[in-house]
Amino acid sequence: MPLTDRDLSTILDDCAREARKEIGKGHVADYIPALARINPDQFGMAVCGVDGREWVVGDSDSSFSIQSISKVFTLALALQSPGASGVWDRVGREPSGNAFNSLVQLESEQGLPRNPFINAGAIVITDVITTHFVSPVLQILGLVRRYADCEDIYIDEEVARSEEESGHRNAAIAHLLKSQGNLVADVDDVLAAYYRQCSIAMTCRDVARAFLPLAAGGRHPLTGETLMPALRAKRINSLLLTCGLYDGVGNFAFRVGIPAKSGVGGGIAAVIPGHFAICVWSPELDELGNSLAGTRALEIFAQETNLSVF
Ligand code: DON
């Protein structure tokens, strides 16, 4: 039986109620000073169906810093750029089993990042964009606005500045990549673009809409536009499943069973191919950098809808 509007509304209320019980058990991302100031007592969720229906609960229209969720958009942009053919020679497609900002593996694996969603891999992807577009940040923002079907999406320059001032680890990664021959553009230019993509501010509703093409075989159900070939959508979803939550990806697949991408702003975007794109947001993170309440909400959603990729 297809899920009715009433079923979905009840399920979202259940998700919010259970997820809110997690608030107080984690920590907001404090290694980026601008994110350390956020009120942790927030939870939002938006679900968009491939048939165009939408359901929301809680703080679903509050803007938050999408952080690493942006890595999905930059990968989509790189794969449609003139540099697309070289992407998979420079970045792998395996889970890292390491923290998202680890330098260790990069050194032992000669500058080939395990996947495009750890910081090292995302910095290489941003390098592809920086080398192939005159205004890389505008290109990224343009793609995000088009995917979300919303022109109001913006870059929070205060967050970007804060990341730039405190981003010693990312700078180390970028310099290591440069020394290993896997960064073409100027290190500072790539980092400037990377910090800005991470600092894009969006609501749960925006993010869920922007992930709809991945749930609908590359076509955007709201605009009718084909944004990527179906095979590319399928492949990006496979990377979400295996690499989207860093070294927490196995536990997330076990508990939730849905391809997803997290960010240290507390957002998680998830895709149930053929059915829904979902975004949950709550700022407190677990020790691996994934939203605690967000994970719980997706777990309840998968249980109550009986939907997953398994
Ligand atoms: O580069 C960083 O560390 C952040 N701008 C993004 C990290 C992130 O979101 C990892 N996600 N869980």
PDB file of C-alpha atoms and ligand atoms in Angstrom:
ATOM      1  CA  MET A   1       0.000   0.000   0.000  1.00  0.00           C
ATOM      2  CA  PRO A   2       1.440   3.428  -0.904  1.00  0.00           C
ATOM      3  CA  LEU A   3       2.057   5.747   2.039  1.00  0.00           C
ATOM      4  CA  THR A   4      -0.656   8.380   2.398  1.00  0.00           C
ATOM      5  CA  ASP A   5      -0.086  12.032   3.380  1.00  0.00           C
ATOM      6  CA  ARG A   6      -1.529  11.180   6.766  1.00  0.00           C
ATOM      7  CA  ASP A   7       0.867   8.226   7.213  1.00  0.00           C
ATOM      8  CA  LEU A   8       3.840  10.418   6.355  1.00  0.00           C
ATOM      9  CA  SER A   9       2.777  13.224   8.693  1.00  0.00           C
ATOM     10  CA  THR A  10       2.412  10.761  11.567  1.00  0.00           C
ATOM     11  CA  ILE A  11       5.780   9.169  10.765  1.00  0.00           C
ATOM     12  CA  LEU A  12       7.512  12.564  10.714  1.00  0.00           C
ATOM     13  CA  ASP A  13       6.003  13.435  14.092  1.00  0.00           C
ATOM     14  CA  ASP A  14       7.353  10.121  15.452  1.00  0.00           C
ATOM     15  CA  CYS A  15      10.791  10.853  13.967  1.00  0.00           C
ATOM     16  CA  ALA A  16      10.882  14.309  15.559  1.00  0.00           C
ATOM     17  CA  ARG A  17       9.709  13.051  18.958  1.00  0.00           C
ATOM     18  CA  GLU A  18      12.286  10.234  19.120  1.00  0.00           C
ATOM     19  CA  ALA A  19      15.099  12.335  17.605  1.00  0.00           C
ATOM     20  CA  ARG A  20      14.622  15.153  20.096  1.00  0.00           C
ATOM     21  CA  LYS A  21      15.432  12.678  22.901  1.00  0.00           C
ATOM     22  CA  GLU A  22      19.022  12.632  21.562  1.00  0.00           C
ATOM     23  CA  ILE A  23      19.507  16.381  22.019  1.00  0.00           C
ATOM     24  CA  GLY A  24      21.886  16.992  24.916  1.00  0.00           C
ATOM     25  CA  LYS A  25      23.908  13.804  24.305  1.00  0.00           C
ATOM     26  CA  GLY A  26      26.359  15.194  21.707  1.00  0.00           C
ATOM     27  CA  HIS A  27      28.439  18.265  20.924  1.00  0.00           C
ATOM     28  CA  VAL A  28      28.163  20.943  18.245  1.00  0.00           C
ATOM     29  CA  ALA A  29      31.173  21.227  15.896  1.00  0.00           C
ATOM     30  CA  ASP A  30      33.484  23.483  17.867  1.00  0.00           C
ATOM     31  CA  TYR A  31      36.597  23.240  15.672  1.00  0.00           C
ATOM     32  CA  ILE A  32      34.962  25.853  13.431  1.00  0.00           C
ATOM     33  CA  PRO A  33      34.385  28.825  15.804  1.00  0.00           C
ATOM     34  CA  ALA A  34      31.346  30.166  13.903  1.00  0.00           C
ATOM     35  CA  LEU A  35      29.601  26.788  14.277  1.00  0.00           C
ATOM     36  CA  ALA A  36      30.425  26.473  17.983  1.00  0.00           C
ATOM     37  CA  ARG A  37      27.958  29.282  18.746  1.00  0.00           C
ATOM     38  CA  ILE A  38      24.870  27.586  17.307  1.00  0.00           C
ATOM     39  CA  ASN A  39      21.873  26.769  19.522  1.00  0.00           C
ATOM     40  CA  PRO A  40      21.943  22.953  19.838  1.00  0.00           C
ATOM     41  CA  ASP A  41      18.262  22.695  20.719  1.00  0.00           C
ATOM     42  CA  GLN A  42      17.004  22.538  17.135  1.00  0.00           C
ATOM     43  CA  PHE A  43      15.641  19.747  14.960  1.00  0.00           C
ATOM     44  CA  GLY A  44      14.159  19.882  11.473  1.00  0.00           C
ATOM     45  CA  MET A  45      13.228  17.335   8.843  1.00  0.00           C
ATOM     46  CA  ALA A  46      11.928  17.534   5.279  1.00  0.00           C
ATOM     47  CA  VAL A  47      10.874  14.679   3.032  1.00  0.00           C
ATOM     48  CA  CYS A  48      10.304  15.207  -0.709  1.00  0.00           C
ATOM     49  CA  GLY A  49       8.663  12.494  -2.797  1.00  0.00           C
ATOM     50  CA  VAL A  50       9.607  11.794  -6.415  1.00  0.00           C
ATOM     51  CA  ASP A  51       5.918  12.471  -7.119  1.00  0.00           C
ATOM     52  CA  GLY A  52       6.344  16.083  -5.892  1.00  0.00           C
ATOM     53  CA  ARG A  53       4.705  15.720  -2.472  1.00  0.00           C
ATOM     54  CA  GLU A  54       6.510  17.211   0.571  1.00  0.00           C
ATOM     55  CA  TRP A  55       6.285  16.784   4.317  1.00  0.00           C
ATOM     56  CA  VAL A  56       8.120  18.777   6.967  1.00  0.00           C
ATOM     57  CA  VAL A  57       8.439  18.868  10.735  1.00  0.00           C
ATOM     58  CA  GLY A  58      10.230  21.066  13.277  1.00  0.00           C
ATOM     59  CA  ASP A  59      12.840  23.632  12.194  1.00  0.00           C
ATOM     60  CA  SER A  60      12.670  22.570   8.549  1.00  0.00           C
ATOM     61  CA  ASP A  61      12.770  26.144   7.224  1.00  0.00           C
ATOM     62  CA  SER A  62      15.751  27.347   9.312  1.00  0.00           C
ATOM     63  CA  SER A  63      18.999  27.800   7.387  1.00  0.00           C
ATOM     64  CA  PHE A  64      22.024  25.806   8.529  1.00  0.00           C
ATOM     65  CA  SER A  65      25.580  25.341   7.299  1.00  0.00           C
ATOM     66  CA  ILE A  66      25.543  22.390   4.906  1.00  0.00           C
ATOM     67  CA  GLN A  67      29.301  21.733   5.301  1.00  0.00           C
ATOM     68  CA  SER A  68      30.210  18.324   3.833  1.00  0.00           C
ATOM     69  CA  ILE A  69      26.795  17.839   2.234  1.00  0.00           C
ATOM     70  CA  SER A  70      28.225  20.298  -0.328  1.00  0.00           C
ATOM     71  CA  LYS A  71      30.658  17.579  -1.431  1.00  0.00           C
ATOM     72  CA  VAL A  72      27.817  15.815  -3.242  1.00  0.00           C
ATOM     73  CA  PHE A  73      27.055  18.949  -5.261  1.00  0.00           C
ATOM     74  CA  THR A  74      30.707  19.582  -6.142  1.00  0.00           C
ATOM     75  CA  LEU A  75      31.098  15.967  -7.225  1.00  0.00           C
ATOM     76  CA  ALA A  76      28.033  16.350  -9.480  1.00  0.00           C
ATOM     77  CA  LEU A  77      29.546  19.543 -10.918  1.00  0.00           C
ATOM     78  CA  ALA A  78      32.996  18.003 -11.477  1.00  0.00           C
ATOM     79  CA  LEU A  79      31.412  15.021 -13.241  1.00  0.00           C
ATOM     80  CA  GLN A  80      29.728  17.333 -15.745  1.00  0.00           C
ATOM     81  CA  SER A  81      32.757  19.631 -16.143  1.00  0.00           C
ATOM     82  CA  PRO A  82      35.394  19.508 -18.883  1.00  0.00           C
ATOM     83  CA  GLY A  83      37.620  17.795 -16.268  1.00  0.00           C
ATOM     84  CA  ALA A  84      35.182  14.891 -15.748  1.00  0.00           C
ATOM     85  CA  SER A  85      37.229  12.234 -17.537  1.00  0.00           C
ATOM     86  CA  GLY A  86      40.143  12.620 -15.105  1.00  0.00           C
ATOM     87  CA  VAL A  87      38.160  12.589 -11.859  1.00  0.00           C
ATOM     88  CA  TRP A  88      38.445   8.880 -11.074  1.00  0.00           C
ATOM     89  CA  ASP A  89      42.192   8.841 -11.805  1.00  0.00           C
ATOM     90  CA  ARG A  90      42.642  11.353  -8.982  1.00  0.00           C
ATOM     91  CA  VAL A  91      40.114  10.163  -6.360  1.00  0.00           C
ATOM     92  CA  GLY A  92      39.101   6.646  -5.295  1.00  0.00           C
ATOM     93  CA  ARG A  93      35.711   5.116  -4.566  1.00  0.00           C
ATOM     94  CA  GLU A  94      36.373   3.211  -1.347  1.00  0.00           C
ATOM     95  CA  PRO A  95      35.331   3.955   2.228  1.00  0.00           C
ATOM     96  CA  SER A  96      38.250   5.395   4.193  1.00  0.00           C
ATOM     97  CA  GLY A  97      37.660   3.899   7.645  1.00  0.00           C
ATOM     98  CA  ASN A  98      39.372   7.050   8.915  1.00  0.00           C
ATOM     99  CA  ALA A  99      38.265  10.420  10.225  1.00  0.00           C
ATOM    100  CA  PHE A 100      37.047  12.770   7.488  1.00  0.00           C
ATOM    101  CA  ASN A 101      40.007  15.107   8.007  1.00  0.00           C
ATOM    102  CA  SER A 102      42.745  12.521   8.481  1.00  0.00           C
ATOM    103  CA  LEU A 103      46.135  13.067   6.847  1.00  0.00           C
ATOM    104  CA  VAL A 104      47.594   9.631   7.593  1.00  0.00           C
ATOM    105  CA  GLN A 105      46.064   7.682   4.712  1.00  0.00           C
ATOM    106  CA  LEU A 106      46.907  10.397   2.218  1.00  0.00           C
ATOM    107  CA  GLU A 107      50.573  10.077   3.091  1.00  0.00           C
ATOM    108  CA  SER A 108      50.657   6.271   2.960  1.00  0.00           C
ATOM    109  CA  GLU A 109      48.570   6.101  -0.241  1.00  0.00           C
ATOM    110  CA  GLN A 110      50.692   8.624  -2.184  1.00  0.00           C
ATOM    111  CA  GLY A 111      48.160  11.420  -2.477  1.00  0.00           C
ATOM    112  CA  LEU A 112      45.223   9.411  -3.860  1.00  0.00           C
ATOM    113  CA  PRO A 113      42.288  10.190  -1.531  1.00  0.00           C
ATOM    114  CA  ARG A 114      40.068   7.190  -0.836  1.00  0.00           C
ATOM    115  CA  ASN A 115      36.850   8.908  -1.968  1.00  0.00           C
ATOM    116  CA  PRO A 116      35.375  12.308  -2.925  1.00  0.00           C
ATOM    117  CA  PHE A 117      33.602  12.813   0.415  1.00  0.00           C
ATOM    118  CA  ILE A 118      36.547  12.850   2.849  1.00  0.00           C
ATOM    119  CA  ASN A 119      38.162  16.291   3.007  1.00  0.00           C
ATOM    120  CA  ALA A 120      41.199  15.264   0.909  1.00  0.00           C
ATOM    121  CA  GLY A 121      38.983  13.878  -1.873  1.00  0.00           C
ATOM    122  CA  ALA A 122      36.654  16.875  -1.769  1.00  0.00           C
ATOM    123  CA  ILE A 123      39.616  19.260  -2.025  1.00  0.00           C
ATOM    124  CA  VAL A 124      40.755  17.425  -5.183  1.00  0.00           C
ATOM    125  CA  ILE A 125      37.210  17.686  -6.593  1.00  0.00           C
ATOM    126  CA  THR A 126      37.200  21.424  -5.817  1.00  0.00           C
ATOM    127  CA  ASP A 127      40.556  21.630  -7.608  1.00  0.00           C
ATOM    128  CA  VAL A 128      38.937  20.105 -10.721  1.00  0.00           C
ATOM    129  CA  ILE A 129      36.243  22.798 -10.547  1.00  0.00           C
ATOM    130  CA  THR A 130      38.762  25.588  -9.822  1.00  0.00           C
ATOM    131  CA  THR A 131      40.861  24.621 -12.833  1.00  0.00           C
ATOM    132  CA  HIS A 132      37.942  24.293 -15.246  1.00  0.00           C
ATOM    133  CA  PHE A 133      35.724  27.254 -14.347  1.00  0.00           C
ATOM    134  CA  VAL A 134      36.576  30.972 -14.220  1.00  0.00           C
ATOM    135  CA  SER A 135      34.271  31.538 -11.215  1.00  0.00           C
ATOM    136  CA  PRO A 136      34.244  28.199  -9.371  1.00  0.00           C
ATOM    137  CA  VAL A 137      32.208  29.398  -6.386  1.00  0.00           C
ATOM    138  CA  LEU A 138      29.503  30.917  -8.603  1.00  0.00           C
ATOM    139  CA  GLN A 139      29.353  27.666 -10.575  1.00  0.00           C
ATOM    140  CA  ILE A 140      28.881  25.652  -7.380  1.00  0.00           C
ATOM    141  CA  LEU A 141      26.247  28.034  -6.010  1.00  0.00           C
ATOM    142  CA  GLY A 142      24.487  28.033  -9.392  1.00  0.00           C
ATOM    143  CA  LEU A 143      24.285  24.239  -9.416  1.00  0.00           C
ATOM    144  CA  VAL A 144      22.969  24.127  -5.845  1.00  0.00           C
ATOM    145  CA  ARG A 145      20.301  26.746  -6.596  1.00  0.00           C
ATOM    146  CA  ARG A 146      19.242  24.867  -9.701  1.00  0.00           C
ATOM    147  CA  TYR A 147      19.063  21.521  -7.883  1.00  0.00           C
ATOM    148  CA  ALA A 148      17.100  23.070  -5.003  1.00  0.00           C
ATOM    149  CA  ASP A 149      14.961  25.147  -7.392  1.00  0.00           C
ATOM    150  CA  CYS A 150      15.631  28.135  -5.129  1.00  0.00           C
ATOM    151  CA  GLU A 151      17.513  31.341  -5.970  1.00  0.00           C
ATOM    152  CA  ASP A 152      17.771  32.498  -2.319  1.00  0.00           C
ATOM    153  CA  ILE A 153      20.460  30.033  -1.304  1.00  0.00           C
ATOM    154  CA  TYR A 154      23.581  31.911  -0.181  1.00  0.00           C
ATOM    155  CA  ILE A 155      27.075  31.524   1.186  1.00  0.00           C
ATOM    156  CA  ASP A 156      27.468  32.446   4.858  1.00  0.00           C
ATOM    157  CA  GLU A 157      30.659  34.501   4.581  1.00  0.00           C
ATOM    158  CA  GLU A 158      31.108  34.611   8.357  1.00  0.00           C
ATOM    159  CA  VAL A 159      31.292  30.809   8.489  1.00  0.00           C
ATOM    160  CA  ALA A 160      33.639  30.775   5.472  1.00  0.00           C
ATOM    161  CA  ARG A 161      35.964  33.286   7.157  1.00  0.00           C
ATOM    162  CA  SER A 162      35.885  31.319  10.383  1.00  0.00           C
ATOM    163  CA  GLU A 163      36.827  28.127   8.519  1.00  0.00           C
ATOM    164  CA  GLU A 164      39.577  29.910   6.651  1.00  0.00           C
ATOM    165  CA  GLU A 165      41.086  31.277   9.876  1.00  0.00           C
ATOM    166  CA  SER A 166      40.959  27.927  11.668  1.00  0.00           C
ATOM    167  CA  GLY A 167      41.487  25.554   8.714  1.00  0.00           C
ATOM    168  CA  HIS A 168      45.057  24.476   9.428  1.00  0.00           C
ATOM    169  CA  ARG A 169      44.254  20.813   8.899  1.00  0.00           C
ATOM    170  CA  ASN A 170      42.634  21.420   5.502  1.00  0.00           C
ATOM    171  CA  ALA A 171      45.578  23.626   4.538  1.00  0.00           C
ATOM    172  CA  ALA A 172      47.917  20.775   5.514  1.00  0.00           C
ATOM    173  CA  ILE A 173      45.879  18.343   3.392  1.00  0.00           C
ATOM    174  CA  ALA A 174      45.934  20.715   0.396  1.00  0.00           C
ATOM    175  CA  HIS A 175      49.680  21.304   0.660  1.00  0.00           C
ATOM    176  CA  LEU A 176      50.310  17.556   0.993  1.00  0.00           C
ATOM    177  CA  LEU A 177      48.179  16.941  -2.117  1.00  0.00           C
ATOM    178  CA  LYS A 178      50.150  19.635  -3.955  1.00  0.00           C
ATOM    179  CA  SER A 179      53.466  18.072  -2.963  1.00  0.00           C
ATOM    180  CA  GLN A 180      52.155  14.696  -4.132  1.00  0.00           C
ATOM    181  CA  GLY A 181      51.162  16.090  -7.537  1.00  0.00           C
ATOM    182  CA  ASN A 182      47.384  15.794  -7.054  1.00  0.00           C
ATOM    183  CA  LEU A 183      46.488  19.493  -6.914  1.00  0.00           C
ATOM    184  CA  VAL A 184      46.713  21.614 -10.059  1.00  0.00           C
ATOM    185  CA  ALA A 185      45.487  25.078  -9.051  1.00  0.00           C
ATOM    186  CA  ASP A 186      47.006  27.364  -6.445  1.00  0.00           C
ATOM    187  CA  VAL A 187      46.490  25.935  -2.924  1.00  0.00           C
ATOM    188  CA  ASP A 188      44.947  29.155  -1.564  1.00  0.00           C
ATOM    189  CA  ASP A 189      42.513  29.425  -4.485  1.00  0.00           C
ATOM    190  CA  VAL A 190      41.303  25.843  -4.000  1.00  0.00           C
ATOM    191  CA  LEU A 191      40.924  26.305  -0.240  1.00  0.00           C
ATOM    192  CA  ALA A 192      39.030  29.579  -0.687  1.00  0.00           C
ATOM    193  CA  ALA A 193      36.526  27.818  -2.966  1.00  0.00           C
ATOM    194  CA  TYR A 194      36.355  24.785  -0.641  1.00  0.00           C
ATOM    195  CA  TYR A 195      35.546  26.898   2.440  1.00  0.00           C
ATOM    196  CA  ARG A 196      32.849  28.753   0.541  1.00  0.00           C
ATOM    197  CA  GLN A 197      31.161  25.590  -0.731  1.00  0.00           C
ATOM    198  CA  CYS A 198      31.128  24.213   2.849  1.00  0.00           C
ATOM    199  CA  SER A 199      29.592  27.479   4.099  1.00  0.00           C
ATOM    200  CA  ILE A 200      26.524  27.363   1.859  1.00  0.00           C
ATOM    201  CA  ALA A 201      23.440  27.908   4.022  1.00  0.00           C
ATOM    202  CA  MET A 202      20.279  25.955   3.226  1.00  0.00           C
ATOM    203  CA  THR A 203      17.124  24.771   4.942  1.00  0.00           C
ATOM    204  CA  CYS A 204      16.092  21.123   5.300  1.00  0.00           C
ATOM    205  CA  ARG A 205      13.469  21.759   2.648  1.00  0.00           C
ATOM    206  CA  ASP A 206      16.092  23.166   0.219  1.00  0.00           C
ATOM    207  CA  VAL A 207      18.463  20.246   0.762  1.00  0.00           C
ATOM    208  CA  ALA A 208      15.750  17.610   0.360  1.00  0.00           C
ATOM    209  CA  ARG A 209      14.606  19.247  -2.888  1.00  0.00           C
ATOM    210  CA  ALA A 210      18.200  19.462  -4.111  1.00  0.00           C
ATOM    211  CA  PHE A 211      18.675  15.723  -3.545  1.00  0.00           C
ATOM    212  CA  LEU A 212      15.498  14.809  -5.442  1.00  0.00           C
ATOM    213  CA  PRO A 213      17.314  14.233  -8.774  1.00  0.00           C
ATOM    214  CA  LEU A 214      19.340  11.489  -7.056  1.00  0.00           C
ATOM    215  CA  ALA A 215      16.099   9.831  -5.936  1.00  0.00           C
ATOM    216  CA  ALA A 216      14.484  10.209  -9.360  1.00  0.00           C
ATOM    217  CA  GLY A 217      17.128   8.840 -11.746  1.00  0.00           C
ATOM    218  CA  GLY A 218      18.667  12.232 -12.565  1.00  0.00           C
ATOM    219  CA  ARG A 219      15.452  14.054 -13.434  1.00  0.00           C
ATOM    220  CA  HIS A 220      14.137  16.827 -11.209  1.00  0.00           C
ATOM    221  CA  PRO A 221      10.500  16.072 -10.377  1.00  0.00           C
ATOM    222  CA  LEU A 222       9.780  19.727  -9.480  1.00  0.00           C
ATOM    223  CA  THR A 223      11.261  21.383 -12.589  1.00  0.00           C
ATOM    224  CA  GLY A 224      11.088  18.539 -15.107  1.00  0.00           C
ATOM    225  CA  GLU A 225      14.766  19.159 -15.971  1.00  0.00           C
ATOM    226  CA  THR A 226      17.158  16.274 -16.490  1.00  0.00           C
ATOM    227  CA  LEU A 227      20.154  17.210 -14.334  1.00  0.00           C
ATOM    228  CA  MET A 228      22.301  14.117 -14.806  1.00  0.00           C
ATOM    229  CA  PRO A 229      22.120  10.752 -16.571  1.00  0.00           C
ATOM    230  CA  ALA A 230      20.401   7.986 -14.551  1.00  0.00           C
ATOM    231  CA  LEU A 231      23.636   5.984 -14.352  1.00  0.00           C
ATOM    232  CA  ARG A 232      25.444   8.921 -12.725  1.00  0.00           C
ATOM    233  CA  ALA A 233      22.673   9.301 -10.132  1.00  0.00           C
ATOM    234  CA  LYS A 234      22.942   5.593  -9.334  1.00  0.00           C
ATOM    235  CA  ARG A 235      26.710   5.835  -8.958  1.00  0.00           C
ATOM    236  CA  ILE A 236      26.584   8.895  -6.718  1.00  0.00           C
ATOM    237  CA  ASN A 237      24.037   7.067  -4.546  1.00  0.00           C
ATOM    238  CA  SER A 238      26.420   4.108  -4.274  1.00  0.00           C
ATOM    239  CA  LEU A 239      29.143   6.468  -3.015  1.00  0.00           C
ATOM    240  CA  LEU A 240      26.713   7.934  -0.469  1.00  0.00           C
ATOM    241  CA  LEU A 241      26.043   4.442   0.847  1.00  0.00           C
ATOM    242  CA  THR A 242      29.712   3.440   1.112  1.00  0.00           C
ATOM    243  CA  CYS A 243      31.398   6.772   1.935  1.00  0.00           C
ATOM    244  CA  GLY A 244      28.739   9.294   2.991  1.00  0.00           C
ATOM    245  CA  LEU A 245      29.200   9.058   6.762  1.00  0.00           C
ATOM    246  CA  TYR A 246      32.972   8.540   6.940  1.00  0.00           C
ATOM    247  CA  ASP A 247      34.074   5.950   9.488  1.00  0.00           C
ATOM    248  CA  GLY A 248      30.497   5.778  10.767  1.00  0.00           C
ATOM    249  CA  VAL A 249      29.195   4.507   7.434  1.00  0.00           C
ATOM    250  CA  GLY A 250      28.949   0.816   8.365  1.00  0.00           C
ATOM    251  CA  ASN A 251      26.991   1.491  11.539  1.00  0.00           C
ATOM    252  CA  PHE A 252      24.711   3.891   9.657  1.00  0.00           C
ATOM    253  CA  ALA A 253      24.021   1.282   6.936  1.00  0.00           C
ATOM    254  CA  PHE A 254      23.267  -1.247   9.693  1.00  0.00           C
ATOM    255  CA  ARG A 255      20.914   1.040  11.601  1.00  0.00           C
ATOM    256  CA  VAL A 256      19.312   3.015   8.755  1.00  0.00           C
ATOM    257  CA  GLY A 257      20.111   1.310   5.425  1.00  0.00           C
ATOM    258  CA  ILE A 258      19.713   4.425   3.275  1.00  0.00           C
ATOM    259  CA  PRO A 259      22.435   6.195   1.197  1.00  0.00           C
ATOM    260  CA  ALA A 260      23.196   9.529   2.891  1.00  0.00           C
ATOM    261  CA  LYS A 261      25.665  12.367   3.323  1.00  0.00           C
ATOM    262  CA  SER A 262      26.356  14.149   6.586  1.00  0.00           C
ATOM    263  CA  GLY A 263      27.917  17.501   7.410  1.00  0.00           C
ATOM    264  CA  VAL A 264      29.358  18.910  10.642  1.00  0.00           C
ATOM    265  CA  GLY A 265      26.683  21.614  10.592  1.00  0.00           C
ATOM    266  CA  GLY A 266      24.398  18.775  11.771  1.00  0.00           C
ATOM    267  CA  GLY A 267      22.623  18.086   8.487  1.00  0.00           C
ATOM    268  CA  ILE A 268      22.176  14.680   6.865  1.00  0.00           C
ATOM    269  CA  ALA A 269      20.775  14.351   3.341  1.00  0.00           C
ATOM    270  CA  ALA A 270      19.452  10.913   2.404  1.00  0.00           C
ATOM    271  CA  VAL A 271      18.134   9.269  -0.746  1.00  0.00           C
ATOM    272  CA  ILE A 272      15.698   6.379  -1.125  1.00  0.00           C
ATOM    273  CA  PRO A 273      15.881   5.786  -4.892  1.00  0.00           C
ATOM    274  CA  GLY A 274      12.473   5.777  -6.556  1.00  0.00           C
ATOM    275  CA  HIS A 275      10.787   7.156  -3.438  1.00  0.00           C
ATOM    276  CA  PHE A 276      12.158  10.050  -1.390  1.00  0.00           C
ATOM    277  CA  ALA A 277      14.900  12.580  -0.784  1.00  0.00           C
ATOM    278  CA  ILE A 278      15.163  13.516   2.885  1.00  0.00           C
ATOM    279  CA  CYS A 279      17.042  16.075   4.930  1.00  0.00           C
ATOM    280  CA  VAL A 280      17.314  16.061   8.715  1.00  0.00           C
ATOM    281  CA  TRP A 281      19.139  18.661  10.749  1.00  0.00           C
ATOM    282  CA  SER A 282      20.096  18.932  14.385  1.00  0.00           C
ATOM    283  CA  PRO A 283      23.442  20.522  15.328  1.00  0.00           C
ATOM    284  CA  GLU A 284      24.763  18.109  17.972  1.00  0.00           C
ATOM    285  CA  LEU A 285      27.161  15.516  16.564  1.00  0.00           C
ATOM    286  CA  ASP A 286      28.456  12.125  17.658  1.00  0.00           C
ATOM    287  CA  GLU A 287      32.206  11.565  18.044  1.00  0.00           C
ATOM    288  CA  LEU A 288      32.576  10.866  14.296  1.00  0.00           C
ATOM    289  CA  GLY A 289      30.942  14.140  13.206  1.00  0.00           C
ATOM    290  CA  ASN A 290      27.458  12.896  12.275  1.00  0.00           C
ATOM    291  CA  SER A 291      24.240  14.389  13.677  1.00  0.00           C
ATOM    292  CA  LEU A 292      22.994  12.299  16.594  1.00  0.00           C
ATOM    293  CA  ALA A 293      19.345  13.302  16.421  1.00  0.00           C
ATOM    294  CA  GLY A 294      19.461  13.292  12.610  1.00  0.00           C
ATOM    295  CA  THR A 295      20.668   9.692  12.552  1.00  0.00           C
ATOM    296  CA  ARG A 296      17.964   8.661  15.006  1.00  0.00           C
ATOM    297  CA  ALA A 297      15.270  10.391  12.925  1.00  0.00           C
ATOM    298  CA  LEU A 298      16.368   8.552   9.783  1.00  0.00           C
ATOM    299  CA  GLU A 299      16.446   5.274  11.682  1.00  0.00           C
ATOM    300  CA  ILE A 300      12.833   5.760  12.783  1.00  0.00           C
ATOM    301  CA  PHE A 301      11.836   6.855   9.261  1.00  0.00           C
ATOM    302  CA  ALA A 302      13.327   3.686   7.718  1.00  0.00           C
ATOM    303  CA  GLN A 303      11.650   1.502  10.336  1.00  0.00           C
ATOM    304  CA  GLU A 304       8.204   3.037  10.095  1.00  0.00           C
ATOM    305  CA  THR A 305       8.090   3.331   6.287  1.00  0.00           C
ATOM    306  CA  ASN A 306       9.740  -0.071   5.901  1.00  0.00           C
ATOM    307  CA  LEU A 307      11.891   1.508   3.179  1.00  0.00           C
ATOM    308  CA  SER A 308      15.632   1.116   2.686  1.00  0.00           C
ATOM    309  CA  VAL A 309      17.913  -0.007  -0.125  1.00  0.00           C
ATOM    310  CA  PHE A 310      18.186  -3.503   1.399  1.00  0.00           C
TER     311      PHE A 310
HETATM  312  O1  DON B   1      36.502  20.949   6.103  1.00  0.00           O
HETATM  313  C1  DON B   1      35.864  20.738   7.121  1.00  0.00           C
HETATM  314  O2  DON B   1      36.341  20.190   8.099  1.00  0.00           O
HETATM  315  C2  DON B   1      34.408  21.150   7.140  1.00  0.00           C
HETATM  316  N1  DON B   1      34.226  22.327   6.332  1.00  0.00           N
HETATM  317  C3  DON B   1      33.525  20.076   6.605  1.00  0.00           C
HETATM  318  C4  DON B   1      33.623  18.776   7.371  1.00  0.00           C
HETATM  319  C5  DON B   1      32.363  18.008   7.424  1.00  0.00           C
HETATM  320  O3  DON B   1      31.270  18.500   7.305  1.00  0.00           O
HETATM  321  C6  DON B   1      32.518  16.579   7.748  1.00  0.00           C
HETATM  322  N2  DON B   1      31.215  16.018   8.009  1.00  0.00           N
HETATM  323  N3  DON B   1      30.750  15.284   8.744  1.00  0.00           N
END
